[in-house]
Amino acid sequence: VAQSMFRLGTPDPAQRHAARIELERQPLGEWRDFYLDPKRELSTGPATTRVLFGLLALARARRVADVTEVHSVLNRIPVEDLGLTEQFVWLRIIGLCRETSPEKGQGHRAELIAKLLSLLKRYTREKNRPAVLCVAPEGTSDELRRRVLLLLGELGAEELPALATTLLFQSSQQED
């Protein structure tokens, strides 16, 4: 278990995937508490990457009892400072938690919307400046931006209509 947990922080996506699958096959009690530790320092880097992929494994277990704690850990992670791959993982965890128990995440709705808005700012074009396109194995920053907007819609964010209108008028992409 310890070796799998360590390999979750590697920069190689294939090794991270294999480590996550290996971790998911271990008894949940052997590793669950490590990833839900409320005292853990979370910023950026391999340690936070390990925690994110561990939370992904935990979210994939689909335990309603863990949703609130997973949300608490995710709210402590500075998502706007993470790399694109980690941001996709962060969004995937939110999605899995919402599928598992939408009502359990309602207590974190305001914090989640604030984090999503800060993430959206990072990938939104400014007037007279082209947007920077970032690419990761999971997708592009444009795809991440679209997923953030969809999640804001699911959460009923009051800011969404104004944001969507602005982004639509600034966009030259059919997908928007």
Coordinates of N, CA, C and O in Angstrom, one line a residue:
V1 N 0.8 -1.2 0.0 CA 0.0 0.0 0.0 C 0.9 1.2 0.0 O 0.6 2.2 -0.8
A2 N 1.9 1.3 0.8 CA 2.8 2.5 0.9 C 3.4 2.8 -0.4 O 3.6 3.9 -0.8
Q3 N 3.9 1.7 -1.1 CA 4.5 2.0 -2.4 C 3.5 2.5 -3.4 O 3.9 3.4 -4.2
S4 N 2.3 2.0 -3.5 CA 1.3 2.5 -4.4 C 1.0 4.0 -4.0 O 0.9 4.8 -4.9
M5 N 0.9 4.3 -2.7 CA 0.6 5.6 -2.3 C 1.7 6.6 -2.8 O 1.4 7.7 -3.2
F6 N 2.9 6.2 -2.7 CA 4.1 7.0 -3.1 C 4.1 7.2 -4.6 O 4.3 8.4 -5.1
R7 N 3.8 6.2 -5.4 CA 3.8 6.3 -6.8 C 2.7 7.2 -7.4 O 2.7 7.6 -8.5
L8 N 1.7 7.5 -6.6 CA 0.6 8.4 -7.1 C 1.1 9.8 -7.3 O 0.5 10.6 -8.1
G9 N 2.3 10.1 -6.8 CA 2.9 11.5 -7.0 C 3.9 11.5 -8.2 O 4.4 12.6 -8.5
T10 N 4.1 10.5 -8.9 CA 5.0 10.5 -10.0 C 4.5 11.3 -11.2 O 3.3 11.4 -11.4
P11 N 5.4 11.9 -12.0 CA 4.9 12.7 -13.1 C 4.5 11.8 -14.3 O 3.8 12.3 -15.2
D12 N 4.7 10.5 -14.3 CA 4.4 9.6 -15.3 C 2.9 9.2 -15.2 O 2.5 8.5 -14.2
P13 N 2.0 9.6 -16.1 CA 0.6 9.3 -16.0 C 0.3 7.8 -15.9 O -0.6 7.3 -15.2
A14 N 1.0 7.0 -16.7 CA 0.8 5.5 -16.7 C 1.1 4.9 -15.3 O 0.3 4.1 -14.8
Q15 N 2.2 5.4 -14.7 CA 2.5 4.8 -13.4 C 1.5 5.3 -12.3 O 1.1 4.5 -11.4
R16 N 1.0 6.6 -12.5 CA 0.0 7.1 -11.5 C -1.3 6.2 -11.7 O -1.9 5.9 -10.7
H17 N -1.7 6.0 -12.9 CA -2.9 5.2 -13.1 C -2.7 3.8 -12.5 O -3.6 3.3 -11.9
A18 N -1.6 3.1 -12.8 CA -1.4 1.8 -12.3 C -1.4 1.8 -10.7 O -1.9 0.9 -10.1
A19 N -0.8 2.8 -10.2 CA -0.7 2.9 -8.7 C -2.1 3.1 -8.1 O -2.5 2.6 -7.1
R20 N -2.9 3.9 -8.8 CA -4.3 4.2 -8.3 C -5.1 2.9 -8.4 O -5.8 2.5 -7.4
I21 N -5.0 2.2 -9.5 CA -5.7 0.9 -9.6 C -5.3 -0.1 -8.5 O -6.1 -0.8 -7.9
E22 N -4.0 -0.1 -8.3 CA -3.4 -1.0 -7.3 C -4.0 -0.6 -5.9 O -4.4 -1.5 -5.1
L23 N -4.0 0.7 -5.6 CA -4.5 1.2 -4.4 C -6.0 0.8 -4.2 O -6.4 0.4 -3.1
E24 N -6.8 1.0 -5.3 CA -8.2 0.7 -5.2 C -8.5 -0.8 -4.9 O -9.6 -1.1 -4.3
R25 N -7.6 -1.6 -5.2 CA -7.8 -3.1 -4.9 C -7.4 -3.4 -3.5 O -7.6 -4.6 -3.0
Q26 N -6.8 -2.5 -2.7 CA -6.4 -2.8 -1.3 C -7.6 -2.4 -0.4 O -8.5 -1.6 -0.8
P27 N -7.7 -3.0 0.7 CA -8.8 -2.7 1.7 C -8.8 -1.2 2.0 O -7.8 -0.6 2.3
L28 N -9.9 -0.6 1.9 CA -10.1 0.9 2.1 C -9.6 1.3 3.4 O -9.0 2.4 3.5
G29 N -9.8 0.5 4.4 CA -9.3 0.9 5.8 C -7.8 1.1 5.9 O -7.4 1.8 6.8
E30 N -7.1 0.5 5.0 CA -5.6 0.6 5.1 C -5.1 2.0 4.5 O -3.9 2.3 4.8
W31 N -5.9 2.7 3.8 CA -5.3 3.9 3.2 C -6.3 5.1 3.2 O -5.9 6.3 3.0
R32 N -7.6 4.9 3.5 CA -8.6 6.0 3.5 C -8.2 7.2 4.4 O -8.2 8.3 4.0
D33 N -7.8 6.9 5.6 CA -7.6 8.0 6.6 C -6.4 8.9 6.2 O -6.3 10.0 6.5
F34 N -5.4 8.3 5.5 CA -4.2 9.0 5.1 C -4.6 10.2 4.2 O -4.1 11.3 4.3
Y35 N -5.6 9.9 3.3 CA -6.0 11.0 2.3 C -7.0 12.0 2.9 O -7.2 13.1 2.3
L36 N -7.7 11.6 3.9 CA -8.7 12.5 4.5 C -8.2 13.2 5.7 O -8.9 13.9 6.4
D37 N -6.9 13.2 6.0 CA -6.3 13.8 7.1 C -6.5 15.4 7.1 O -6.0 16.0 6.2
P38 N -7.3 15.9 8.0 CA -7.6 17.4 8.0 C -6.3 18.2 8.3 O -6.4 19.4 8.1
K39 N -5.3 17.7 8.9 CA -4.1 18.4 9.3 C -3.0 18.5 8.2 O -2.1 19.2 8.3
R40 N -3.2 17.7 7.1 CA -2.2 17.7 6.0 C -2.1 19.0 5.4 O -3.1 19.7 5.0
E41 N -0.9 19.5 5.1 CA -0.6 20.7 4.4 C -0.8 20.4 2.9 O -0.2 19.5 2.4
L42 N -1.6 21.2 2.3 CA -1.9 21.0 0.8 C -1.5 22.3 0.1 O -2.1 23.3 0.3
S43 N -0.6 22.2 -0.8 CA -0.3 23.4 -1.7 C -0.2 22.9 -3.1 O -1.2 22.6 -3.7
T44 N 1.0 22.8 -3.6 CA 1.2 22.1 -5.0 C 2.4 21.2 -4.9 O 3.1 21.3 -3.9
G45 N 2.6 20.4 -5.9 CA 3.7 19.5 -5.9 C 3.3 18.1 -5.8 O 2.2 17.8 -5.7
P46 N 4.3 17.2 -5.8 CA 4.1 15.8 -5.8 C 3.2 15.3 -4.6 O 2.4 14.4 -4.7
A47 N 3.4 15.9 -3.4 CA 2.6 15.5 -2.2 C 1.1 15.8 -2.5 O 0.2 14.9 -2.1
T48 N 0.8 16.9 -3.1 CA -0.6 17.2 -3.3 C -1.1 16.4 -4.5 O -2.3 16.0 -4.5
T49 N -0.3 16.1 -5.5 CA -0.7 15.2 -6.6 C -1.0 13.8 -6.0 O -2.0 13.2 -6.4
R50 N -0.2 13.3 -5.0 CA -0.5 12.0 -4.4 C -1.9 12.1 -3.7 O -2.7 11.1 -3.8
V51 N -2.2 13.2 -3.0 CA -3.4 13.3 -2.3 C -4.6 13.3 -3.3 O -5.6 12.6 -3.1
L52 N -4.4 14.1 -4.4 CA -5.5 14.2 -5.4 C -5.8 12.8 -6.0 O -7.0 12.4 -6.1
F53 N -4.8 12.1 -6.4 CA -5.1 10.8 -7.0 C -5.6 9.8 -5.9 O -6.3 8.9 -6.3
G54 N -5.2 9.9 -4.7 CA -5.7 9.1 -3.6 C -7.2 9.4 -3.4 O -8.0 8.5 -3.2
L55 N -7.5 10.7 -3.4 CA -8.9 11.1 -3.3 C -9.8 10.6 -4.5 O -10.9 10.2 -4.3
L56 N -9.1 10.6 -5.7 CA -9.8 10.0 -6.8 C -10.2 8.5 -6.6 O -11.3 8.1 -6.8
A57 N -9.2 7.8 -6.1 CA -9.4 6.4 -5.7 C -10.6 6.2 -4.7 O -11.4 5.4 -4.8
L58 N -10.5 7.1 -3.7 CA -11.6 7.1 -2.7 C -12.9 7.5 -3.2 O -13.9 6.8 -2.9
A59 N -13.0 8.5 -4.1 CA -14.2 8.9 -4.7 C -14.8 7.8 -5.6 O -16.0 7.6 -5.7
R60 N -13.9 7.0 -6.2 CA -14.3 5.9 -7.1 C -14.9 4.8 -6.3 O -15.7 4.0 -6.8
A61 N -14.7 4.7 -5.0 CA -15.3 3.7 -4.1 C -16.8 4.0 -3.9 O -17.5 3.1 -3.5
R62 N -17.2 5.2 -4.2 CA -18.6 5.6 -4.1 C -19.2 5.4 -2.8 O -20.4 4.9 -2.6
R63 N -18.5 5.8 -1.7 CA -19.1 5.7 -0.3 C -19.7 7.0 0.1 O -19.0 8.0 0.2
V64 N -21.0 7.0 0.3 CA -21.7 8.2 0.7 C -21.1 8.8 1.9 O -21.0 10.1 2.1
A65 N -20.6 8.0 2.9 CA -20.1 8.5 4.1 C -18.8 9.3 3.9 O -18.5 10.1 4.8
D66 N -18.1 9.1 2.8 CA -16.8 9.9 2.6 C -17.0 11.2 1.9 O -16.1 12.0 1.8
V67 N -18.1 11.4 1.3 CA -18.3 12.6 0.4 C -18.0 13.9 1.1 O -17.3 14.8 0.6
T68 N -18.5 14.1 2.3 CA -18.3 15.4 3.0 C -16.8 15.6 3.3 O -16.3 16.7 3.1
E69 N -16.2 14.5 3.7 CA -14.7 14.7 4.1 C -13.9 14.9 2.8 O -12.9 15.7 2.8
V70 N -14.3 14.2 1.7 CA -13.5 14.5 0.5 C -13.7 15.9 0.0 O -12.7 16.6 -0.4
H71 N -14.9 16.5 0.1 CA -15.1 17.9 -0.2 C -14.3 18.8 0.7 O -13.7 19.8 0.2
S72 N -14.2 18.5 1.9 CA -13.4 19.3 2.9 C -11.9 19.3 2.5 O -11.3 20.4 2.5
V73 N -11.4 18.2 2.1 CA -10.0 18.2 1.6 C -9.8 18.9 0.3 O -8.9 19.7 0.1
L74 N -10.7 18.7 -0.6 CA -10.7 19.4 -1.9 C -10.7 20.9 -1.8 O -10.1 21.7 -2.5
N75 N -11.5 21.4 -0.8 CA -11.6 22.8 -0.6 C -10.3 23.5 0.0 O -10.1 24.7 -0.1
R76 N -9.5 22.7 0.5 CA -8.2 23.2 1.0 C -7.1 23.2 0.0 O -6.0 23.7 0.2
I77 N -7.3 22.6 -1.2 CA -6.3 22.5 -2.2 C -6.5 23.8 -3.1 O -7.6 24.1 -3.6
P78 N -5.4 24.5 -3.4 CA -5.4 25.7 -4.2 C -5.5 25.3 -5.7 O -4.5 25.3 -6.4
V79 N -6.7 24.9 -6.2 CA -6.9 24.3 -7.5 C -6.4 25.2 -8.6 O -5.9 24.7 -9.6
E80 N -6.5 26.5 -8.5 CA -6.0 27.4 -9.6 C -4.5 27.4 -9.7 O -4.0 27.8 -10.8
D81 N -3.8 26.9 -8.7 CA -2.3 26.8 -8.8 C -1.8 25.5 -9.3 O -0.6 25.3 -9.5
L82 N -2.7 24.5 -9.4 CA -2.3 23.2 -9.9 C -2.1 23.1 -11.4 O -2.5 24.0 -12.1
G83 N -1.4 22.1 -11.8 CA -1.2 21.8 -13.2 C -2.6 21.4 -13.8 O -3.5 21.0 -13.1
L84 N -2.6 21.4 -15.2 CA -3.9 21.1 -15.9 C -4.3 19.7 -15.6 O -5.5 19.4 -15.3
T85 N -3.4 18.7 -15.5 CA -3.8 17.3 -15.2 C -4.5 17.3 -13.8 O -5.5 16.6 -13.7
E86 N -3.9 17.9 -12.8 CA -4.4 17.9 -11.5 C -5.8 18.6 -11.4 O -6.6 18.2 -10.7
Q87 N -5.9 19.6 -12.2 CA -7.2 20.3 -12.2 C -8.3 19.4 -12.8 O -9.4 19.4 -12.3
F88 N -8.0 18.7 -13.9 CA -9.0 17.7 -14.4 C -9.3 16.7 -13.3 O -10.5 16.3 -13.2
V89 N -8.3 16.2 -12.6 CA -8.6 15.2 -11.6 C -9.5 15.8 -10.5 O -10.4 15.2 -10.0
W90 N -9.2 17.0 -10.1 CA -10.0 17.8 -9.1 C -11.4 17.8 -9.5 O -12.3 17.5 -8.7
L91 N -11.7 18.2 -10.8 CA -13.0 18.3 -11.3 C -13.7 16.9 -11.3 O -14.9 16.7 -11.1
R92 N -12.9 15.9 -11.7 CA -13.4 14.5 -11.7 C -13.9 14.0 -10.3 O -14.9 13.4 -10.2
I93 N -13.1 14.3 -9.4 CA -13.5 14.0 -8.0 C -14.8 14.7 -7.6 O -15.7 14.0 -7.0
I94 N -14.9 15.9 -7.9 CA -16.1 16.7 -7.6 C -17.3 16.0 -8.3 O -18.4 15.8 -7.7
G95 N -17.1 15.6 -9.6 CA -18.2 15.0 -10.3 C -18.6 13.6 -9.7 O -19.8 13.3 -9.6
L96 N -17.6 12.8 -9.3 CA -17.9 11.5 -8.6 C -18.6 11.7 -7.3 O -19.6 11.0 -7.0
C97 N -18.2 12.7 -6.5 CA -18.9 13.0 -5.3 C -20.4 13.4 -5.5 O -21.3 13.0 -4.8
R98 N -20.6 14.3 -6.5 CA -21.9 14.7 -6.9 C -22.8 13.5 -7.3 O -24.0 13.5 -7.0
E99 N -22.2 12.6 -8.1 CA -23.0 11.4 -8.5 C -23.3 10.5 -7.3 O -24.3 9.9 -7.3
T100 N -22.3 10.4 -6.4 CA -22.5 9.5 -5.2 C -23.6 10.1 -4.3 O -24.4 9.3 -3.8
S101 N -23.5 11.4 -4.0 CA -24.4 12.0 -3.0 C -24.5 13.5 -3.2 O -23.8 14.2 -2.6
P102 N -25.4 13.9 -4.1 CA -25.4 15.4 -4.4 C -25.8 16.2 -3.2 O -25.2 17.3 -3.0
E103 N -26.6 15.7 -2.3 CA -27.0 16.4 -1.1 C -25.9 16.6 -0.1 O -25.8 17.6 0.6
K104 N -24.9 15.7 0.0 CA -23.8 15.8 0.9 C -22.9 16.9 0.6 O -22.2 17.5 1.4
G105 N -22.8 17.2 -0.7 CA -21.9 18.3 -1.2 C -22.5 19.7 -1.0 O -21.8 20.7 -1.2
Q106 N -23.8 19.8 -0.8 CA -24.5 21.1 -0.7 C -23.9 22.0 0.4 O -23.9 23.2 0.2
G107 N -23.3 21.4 1.4 CA -22.7 22.2 2.5 C -21.5 22.9 2.0 O -21.0 23.9 2.7
H108 N -20.9 22.5 0.9 CA -19.6 23.1 0.4 C -19.9 23.8 -0.9 O -19.0 24.2 -1.6
R109 N -21.2 24.1 -1.2 CA -21.5 24.7 -2.5 C -20.9 26.0 -2.7 O -20.3 26.3 -3.8
A110 N -20.9 26.9 -1.7 CA -20.4 28.3 -1.9 C -18.9 28.2 -2.1 O -18.3 28.9 -3.0
E111 N -18.2 27.4 -1.3 CA -16.7 27.3 -1.5 C -16.4 26.7 -2.8 O -15.4 27.2 -3.5
L112 N -17.1 25.7 -3.3 CA -16.9 25.1 -4.5 C -17.1 26.1 -5.7 O -16.3 26.2 -6.6
I113 N -18.2 26.9 -5.6 CA -18.4 27.9 -6.7 C -17.3 28.9 -6.7 O -16.8 29.2 -7.8
A114 N -16.8 29.3 -5.6 CA -15.7 30.3 -5.5 C -14.4 29.7 -6.2 O -13.7 30.4 -6.9
K115 N -14.1 28.5 -5.9 CA -13.0 27.8 -6.5 C -13.1 27.6 -8.0 O -12.2 27.8 -8.7
L116 N -14.3 27.3 -8.4 CA -14.6 27.1 -9.8 C -14.4 28.4 -10.6 O -13.9 28.5 -11.7
L117 N -14.9 29.5 -10.0 CA -14.8 30.8 -10.6 C -13.3 31.3 -10.7 O -12.9 31.8 -11.7
S118 N -12.5 31.0 -9.7 CA -11.1 31.3 -9.7 C -10.4 30.5 -10.8 O -9.5 31.0 -11.5
L119 N -10.8 29.2 -10.9 CA -10.2 28.4 -11.9 C -10.6 28.8 -13.3 O -9.8 28.9 -14.3
L120 N -11.8 29.3 -13.5 CA -12.3 29.8 -14.8 C -11.5 31.0 -15.2 O -11.2 31.2 -16.4
K121 N -11.2 31.9 -14.2 CA -10.5 33.1 -14.6 C -9.1 32.8 -15.2 O -8.6 33.5 -16.0
R122 N -8.5 31.7 -14.7 CA -7.2 31.4 -15.2 C -7.2 31.0 -16.7 O -6.2 31.3 -17.4
Y123 N -8.3 30.5 -17.2 CA -8.3 30.1 -18.6 C -9.3 30.9 -19.5 O -9.6 30.5 -20.6
T124 N -9.7 32.1 -19.0 CA -10.6 32.9 -19.8 C -9.8 34.0 -20.5 O -8.9 34.6 -19.9
R125 N -10.1 34.3 -21.7 CA -9.4 35.3 -22.5 C -9.7 36.7 -21.9 O -10.8 36.9 -21.5
E126 N -8.7 37.5 -21.9 CA -9.0 38.9 -21.6 C -9.2 39.7 -22.9 O -8.8 39.2 -24.0
K127 N -9.8 40.9 -22.8 CA -10.0 41.7 -24.0 C -8.7 41.9 -24.7 O -7.7 42.2 -24.1
N128 N -8.8 41.8 -26.1 CA -7.6 42.1 -26.9 C -6.4 41.2 -26.7 O -5.3 41.5 -27.1
R129 N -6.6 40.1 -26.0 CA -5.5 39.1 -25.8 C -6.0 37.7 -26.0 O -7.1 37.3 -25.5
P130 N -5.3 36.9 -26.8 CA -5.7 35.6 -27.0 C -5.6 34.7 -25.7 O -4.7 35.0 -24.9
A131 N -6.4 33.7 -25.6 CA -6.3 32.8 -24.5 C -5.1 31.9 -24.7 O -4.8 31.5 -25.8
V132 N -4.5 31.6 -23.6 CA -3.4 30.6 -23.7 C -4.0 29.2 -23.6 O -4.8 28.9 -22.8
L133 N -3.6 28.4 -24.6 CA -4.1 27.0 -24.6 C -3.1 26.1 -24.0 O -2.0 26.0 -24.5
C134 N -3.5 25.4 -23.0 CA -2.7 24.4 -22.3 C -3.2 23.0 -22.7 O -4.4 22.9 -22.9
V135 N -2.3 22.1 -22.7 CA -2.6 20.7 -23.1 C -2.1 19.7 -22.1 O -1.0 19.9 -21.6
A136 N -2.9 18.8 -21.8 CA -2.6 17.7 -20.9 C -3.1 16.4 -21.5 O -4.0 16.5 -22.4
P137 N -2.7 15.2 -21.0 CA -3.3 14.0 -21.5 C -4.8 13.9 -21.4 O -5.5 13.3 -22.2
E138 N -5.3 14.6 -20.4 CA -6.8 14.5 -20.1 C -7.6 15.5 -21.0 O -8.8 15.3 -21.1
G139 N -6.9 16.4 -21.6 CA -7.6 17.4 -22.5 C -6.9 18.7 -22.5 O -5.8 18.9 -21.9
T140 N -7.6 19.7 -23.1 CA -7.0 21.1 -23.2 C -7.7 22.0 -22.1 O -8.7 21.7 -21.5
S141 N -7.1 23.2 -22.0 CA -7.6 24.1 -21.0 C -9.0 24.6 -21.5 O -9.9 24.9 -20.7
D142 N -9.3 24.6 -22.8 CA -10.6 24.9 -23.3 C -11.6 23.9 -22.8 O -12.7 24.2 -22.4
E143 N -11.3 22.6 -22.9 CA -12.2 21.6 -22.4 C -12.4 21.7 -20.9 O -13.5 21.5 -20.4
L144 N -11.3 22.0 -20.1 CA -11.5 22.2 -18.7 C -12.4 23.4 -18.4 O -13.3 23.3 -17.6
R145 N -12.3 24.5 -19.2 CA -13.1 25.7 -19.0 C -14.6 25.3 -19.2 O -15.5 25.7 -18.5
R146 N -14.9 24.5 -20.3 CA -16.2 24.0 -20.5 C -16.8 23.2 -19.4 O -17.9 23.3 -19.0
R147 N -15.9 22.3 -18.9 CA -16.4 21.4 -17.8 C -16.7 22.3 -16.5 O -17.6 22.0 -15.8
V148 N -15.9 23.3 -16.3 CA -16.1 24.2 -15.1 C -17.5 24.9 -15.3 O -18.3 25.0 -14.4
L149 N -17.7 25.4 -16.5 CA -19.0 26.1 -16.8 C -20.2 25.1 -16.6 O -21.2 25.5 -16.0
L150 N -20.1 23.9 -17.1 CA -21.1 22.9 -16.9 C -21.4 22.6 -15.4 O -22.5 22.5 -14.9
L151 N -20.3 22.5 -14.6 CA -20.5 22.3 -13.2 C -21.1 23.5 -12.5 O -21.9 23.3 -11.6
L152 N -20.7 24.7 -12.9 CA -21.3 25.9 -12.3 C -22.8 25.9 -12.6 O -23.7 26.2 -11.8
G153 N -23.2 25.4 -13.8 CA -24.6 25.3 -14.1 C -25.3 24.2 -13.3 O -26.4 24.5 -12.8
E154 N -24.7 23.1 -13.0 CA -25.3 22.1 -12.2 C -25.5 22.6 -10.8 O -26.4 22.2 -10.1
L155 N -24.5 23.4 -10.3 CA -24.6 24.0 -9.0 C -25.6 25.1 -8.8 O -25.8 25.6 -7.7
G156 N -26.1 25.6 -10.0 CA -27.0 26.7 -10.0 C -26.3 28.0 -9.6 O -26.9 28.9 -8.9
A157 N -25.1 28.2 -10.0 CA -24.3 29.5 -9.7 C -25.0 30.7 -10.3 O -25.3 30.7 -11.5
E158 N -25.2 31.7 -9.5 CA -25.9 32.9 -10.0 C -25.1 33.7 -11.0 O -25.6 34.4 -11.8
E159 N -23.8 33.4 -11.0 CA -22.8 34.1 -11.9 C -22.9 33.6 -13.3 O -22.3 34.2 -14.2
L160 N -23.4 32.4 -13.4 CA -23.3 31.7 -14.7 C -23.9 32.4 -15.9 O -23.2 32.5 -16.9
P161 N -25.1 32.9 -15.9 CA -25.7 33.6 -17.1 C -24.8 34.7 -17.6 O -24.5 34.8 -18.8
A162 N -24.3 35.6 -16.7 CA -23.4 36.7 -17.1 C -22.1 36.1 -17.7 O -21.6 36.6 -18.7
L163 N -21.5 35.2 -17.0 CA -20.3 34.5 -17.5 C -20.4 33.9 -18.8 O -19.6 34.1 -19.7
A164 N -21.5 33.1 -19.0 CA -21.7 32.4 -20.2 C -21.9 33.4 -21.4 O -21.4 33.2 -22.5
T165 N -22.7 34.4 -21.2 CA -22.9 35.4 -22.2 C -21.6 36.1 -22.6 O -21.3 36.2 -23.8
T166 N -20.8 36.5 -21.6 CA -19.5 37.1 -21.9 C -18.6 36.2 -22.7 O -18.0 36.6 -23.7
L167 N -18.5 35.0 -22.2 CA -17.6 34.0 -22.9 C -18.1 33.7 -24.3 O -17.2 33.5 -25.2
L168 N -19.4 33.6 -24.5 CA -19.9 33.3 -25.8 C -19.6 34.4 -26.8 O -19.2 34.1 -27.9
F169 N -19.7 35.6 -26.4 CA -19.4 36.7 -27.3 C -18.0 36.9 -27.6 O -17.6 37.4 -28.6
Q170 N -17.1 36.5 -26.7 CA -15.7 36.6 -26.9 C -15.1 35.4 -27.6 O -14.0 35.4 -28.2
S171 N -15.9 34.3 -27.8 CA -15.4 33.1 -28.4 C -15.5 33.1 -29.9 O -16.4 33.6 -30.4
S172 N -14.5 32.4 -30.5 CA -14.6 32.1 -31.9 C -14.7 30.6 -32.2 O -14.5 30.2 -33.3
Q173 N -15.0 29.9 -31.1 CA -15.0 28.4 -31.3 C -16.4 27.9 -31.2 O -17.2 28.3 -30.4
Q174 N -16.7 27.0 -32.2 CA -18.1 26.5 -32.3 C -18.5 25.7 -31.0 O -19.6 25.7 -30.6
E175 N -17.5 25.1 -30.3 CA -17.8 24.3 -29.1 C -18.4 25.1 -28.0 O -19.1 24.6 -27.2
D176 N -18.0 26.4 -28.0 CA -18.5 27.3 -26.9 C -20.0 27.6 -27.2 O -20.8 27.9 -26.3

